[in-house]
mmCIF file of C-alpha atoms in Angstrom:
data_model
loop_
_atom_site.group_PDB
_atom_site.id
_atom_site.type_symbol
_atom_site.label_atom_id
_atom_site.label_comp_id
_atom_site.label_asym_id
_atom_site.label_seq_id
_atom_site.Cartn_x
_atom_site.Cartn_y
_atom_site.Cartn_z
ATOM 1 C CA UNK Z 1197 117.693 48.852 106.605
ATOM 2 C CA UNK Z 1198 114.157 48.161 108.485
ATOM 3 C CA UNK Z 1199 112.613 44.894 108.702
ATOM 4 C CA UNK Z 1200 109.285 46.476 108.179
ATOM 5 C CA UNK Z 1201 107.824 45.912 104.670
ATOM 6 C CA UNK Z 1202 107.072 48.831 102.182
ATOM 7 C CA UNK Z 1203 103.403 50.097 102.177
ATOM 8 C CA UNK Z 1204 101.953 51.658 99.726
ATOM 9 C CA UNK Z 1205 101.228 52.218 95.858
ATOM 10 C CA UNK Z 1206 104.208 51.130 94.886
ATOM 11 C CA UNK Z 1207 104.860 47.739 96.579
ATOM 12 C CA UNK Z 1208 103.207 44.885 94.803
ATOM 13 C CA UNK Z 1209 102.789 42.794 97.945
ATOM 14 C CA UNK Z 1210 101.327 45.941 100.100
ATOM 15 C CA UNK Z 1211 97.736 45.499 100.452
ATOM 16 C CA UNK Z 1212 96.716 49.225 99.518
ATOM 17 C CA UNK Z 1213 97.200 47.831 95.895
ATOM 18 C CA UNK Z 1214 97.414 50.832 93.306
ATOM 19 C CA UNK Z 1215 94.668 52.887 94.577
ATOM 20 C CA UNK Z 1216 95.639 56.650 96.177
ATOM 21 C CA UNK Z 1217 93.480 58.021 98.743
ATOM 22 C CA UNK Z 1218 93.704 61.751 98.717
ATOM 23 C CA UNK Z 1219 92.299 63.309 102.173
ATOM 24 C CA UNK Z 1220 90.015 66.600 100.987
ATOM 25 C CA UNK Z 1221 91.121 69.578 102.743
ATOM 26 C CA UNK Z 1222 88.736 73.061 103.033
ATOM 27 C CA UNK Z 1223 90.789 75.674 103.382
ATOM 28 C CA UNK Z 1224 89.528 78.740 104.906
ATOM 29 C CA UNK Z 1225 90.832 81.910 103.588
ATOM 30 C CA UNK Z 1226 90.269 84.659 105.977
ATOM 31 C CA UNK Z 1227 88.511 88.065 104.769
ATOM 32 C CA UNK Z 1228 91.475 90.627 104.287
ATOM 33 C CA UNK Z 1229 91.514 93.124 106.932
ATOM 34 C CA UNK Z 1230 89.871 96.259 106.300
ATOM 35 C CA UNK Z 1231 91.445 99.714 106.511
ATOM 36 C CA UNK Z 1232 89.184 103.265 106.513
ATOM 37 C CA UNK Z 1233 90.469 106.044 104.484
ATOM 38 C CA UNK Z 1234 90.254 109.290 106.616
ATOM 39 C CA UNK Z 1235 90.208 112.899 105.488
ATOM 40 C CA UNK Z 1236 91.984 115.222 107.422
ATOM 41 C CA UNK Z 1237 90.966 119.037 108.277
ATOM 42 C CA UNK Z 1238 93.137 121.838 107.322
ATOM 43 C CA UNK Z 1239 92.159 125.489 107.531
ATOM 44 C CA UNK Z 1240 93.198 126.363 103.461
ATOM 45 C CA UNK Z 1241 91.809 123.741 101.483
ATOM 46 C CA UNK Z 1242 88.534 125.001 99.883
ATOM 47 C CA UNK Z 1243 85.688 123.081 100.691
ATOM 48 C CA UNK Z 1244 84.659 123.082 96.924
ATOM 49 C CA UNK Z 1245 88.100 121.070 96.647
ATOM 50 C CA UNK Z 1246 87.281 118.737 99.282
ATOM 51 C CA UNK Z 1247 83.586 117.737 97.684
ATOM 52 C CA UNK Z 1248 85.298 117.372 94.173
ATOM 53 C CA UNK Z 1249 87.809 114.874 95.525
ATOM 54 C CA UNK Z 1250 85.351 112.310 97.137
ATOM 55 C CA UNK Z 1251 83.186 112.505 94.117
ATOM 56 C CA UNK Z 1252 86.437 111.947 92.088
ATOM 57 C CA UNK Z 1253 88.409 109.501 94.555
ATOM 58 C CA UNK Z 1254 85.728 107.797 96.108
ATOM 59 C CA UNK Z 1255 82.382 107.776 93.901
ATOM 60 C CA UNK Z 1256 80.274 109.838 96.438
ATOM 61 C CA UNK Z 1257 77.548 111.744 95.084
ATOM 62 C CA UNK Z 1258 77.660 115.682 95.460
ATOM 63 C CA UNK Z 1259 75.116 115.121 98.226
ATOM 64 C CA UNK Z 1260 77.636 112.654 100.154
ATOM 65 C CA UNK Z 1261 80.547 114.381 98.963
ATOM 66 C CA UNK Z 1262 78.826 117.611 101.107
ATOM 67 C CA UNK Z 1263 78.022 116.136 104.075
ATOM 68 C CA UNK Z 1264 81.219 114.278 104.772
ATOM 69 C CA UNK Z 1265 82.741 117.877 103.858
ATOM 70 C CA UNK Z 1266 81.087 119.176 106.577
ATOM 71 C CA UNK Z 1267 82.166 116.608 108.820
ATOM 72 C CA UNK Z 1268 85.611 117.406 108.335
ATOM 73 C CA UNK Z 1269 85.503 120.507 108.411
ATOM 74 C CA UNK Z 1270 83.137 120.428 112.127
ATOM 75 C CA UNK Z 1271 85.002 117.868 113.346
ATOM 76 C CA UNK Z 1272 88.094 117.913 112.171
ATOM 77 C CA UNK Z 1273 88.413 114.452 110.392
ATOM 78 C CA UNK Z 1274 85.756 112.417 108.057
ATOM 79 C CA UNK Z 1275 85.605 109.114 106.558
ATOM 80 C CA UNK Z 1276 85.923 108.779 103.420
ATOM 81 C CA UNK Z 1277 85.018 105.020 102.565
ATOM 82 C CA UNK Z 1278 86.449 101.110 104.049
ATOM 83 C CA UNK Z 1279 88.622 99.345 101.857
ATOM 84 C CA UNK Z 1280 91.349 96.404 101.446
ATOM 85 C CA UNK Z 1281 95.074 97.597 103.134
ATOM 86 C CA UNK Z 1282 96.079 97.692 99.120
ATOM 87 C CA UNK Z 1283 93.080 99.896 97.749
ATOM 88 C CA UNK Z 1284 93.101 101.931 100.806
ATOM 89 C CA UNK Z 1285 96.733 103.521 100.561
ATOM 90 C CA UNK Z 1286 96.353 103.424 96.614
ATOM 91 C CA UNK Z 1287 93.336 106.181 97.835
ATOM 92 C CA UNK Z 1288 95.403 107.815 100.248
ATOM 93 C CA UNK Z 1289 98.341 108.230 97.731
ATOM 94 C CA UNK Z 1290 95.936 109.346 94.828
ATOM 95 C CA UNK Z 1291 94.261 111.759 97.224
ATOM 96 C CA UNK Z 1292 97.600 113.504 98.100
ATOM 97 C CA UNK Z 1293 99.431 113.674 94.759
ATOM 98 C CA UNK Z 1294 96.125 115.373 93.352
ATOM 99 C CA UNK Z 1295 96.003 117.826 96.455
ATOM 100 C CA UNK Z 1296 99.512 118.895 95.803
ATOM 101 C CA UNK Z 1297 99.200 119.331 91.992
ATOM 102 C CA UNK Z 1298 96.714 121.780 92.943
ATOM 103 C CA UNK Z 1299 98.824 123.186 95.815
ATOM 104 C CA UNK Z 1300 96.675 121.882 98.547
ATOM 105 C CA UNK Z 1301 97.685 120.734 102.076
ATOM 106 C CA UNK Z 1302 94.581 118.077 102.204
ATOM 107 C CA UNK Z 1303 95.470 115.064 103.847
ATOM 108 C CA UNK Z 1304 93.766 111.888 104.044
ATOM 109 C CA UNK Z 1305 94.910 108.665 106.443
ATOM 110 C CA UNK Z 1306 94.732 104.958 107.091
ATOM 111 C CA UNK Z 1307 92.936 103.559 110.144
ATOM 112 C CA UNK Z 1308 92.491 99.985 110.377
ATOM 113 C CA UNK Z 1309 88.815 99.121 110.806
#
């Protein structure tokens, strides 16, 4: 056993007395890291296809929807929008399944921003 006498709330002869100090903290929560969604060329899926899914998938206007189309299909890869890890391969899963319901090879990746 120590020699040392007991400090704190619970010691009637500490000098603290009942009173807790609690020591405020800020925690910082970092902003999750963000991932880009990226459309992939292929030479059979019509463009019509390709326009319909970012409108659907990604809430681009037809306008939008067109140019990053074109994009794709110039350059051989477009992005589609910047998202959370989570909501990015919930996209890229989404994007797929519908493409090959419809019997299309489109395919869409993640790239971390």
């Amino acid at each position: 056993m120590s020699d040392k006498p007991v400090v704190g709330p619970n010691n009637p002869d500490s000098d603290q007395g009942d009173s807790v100090v609690a020591e405020r903290q800020t925690a910082r929560v970092k902003p999750p890291r963000m991932f880009q969604v990226v459309m992939l060329n292929d030479d059979f899926t019509p463009m019509e296809f390709v326009v319909g899914v970012l409108q659907r998938f990604f809430g681009k206007s037809r306008e939008q929807a067109t140019q990053i189309m074109l994009k794709v299909h110039r350059e051989g890869r477009g992005v589609c929008g910047v998202y959370p890890h989570d909501v990015a391969a919930s996209k890229v899963d989404q994007v797929t399944d519908f493409a090959r319901q419809h019997q299309h090879p489109l395919q869409c990746v993640l790239e971390e921003v």
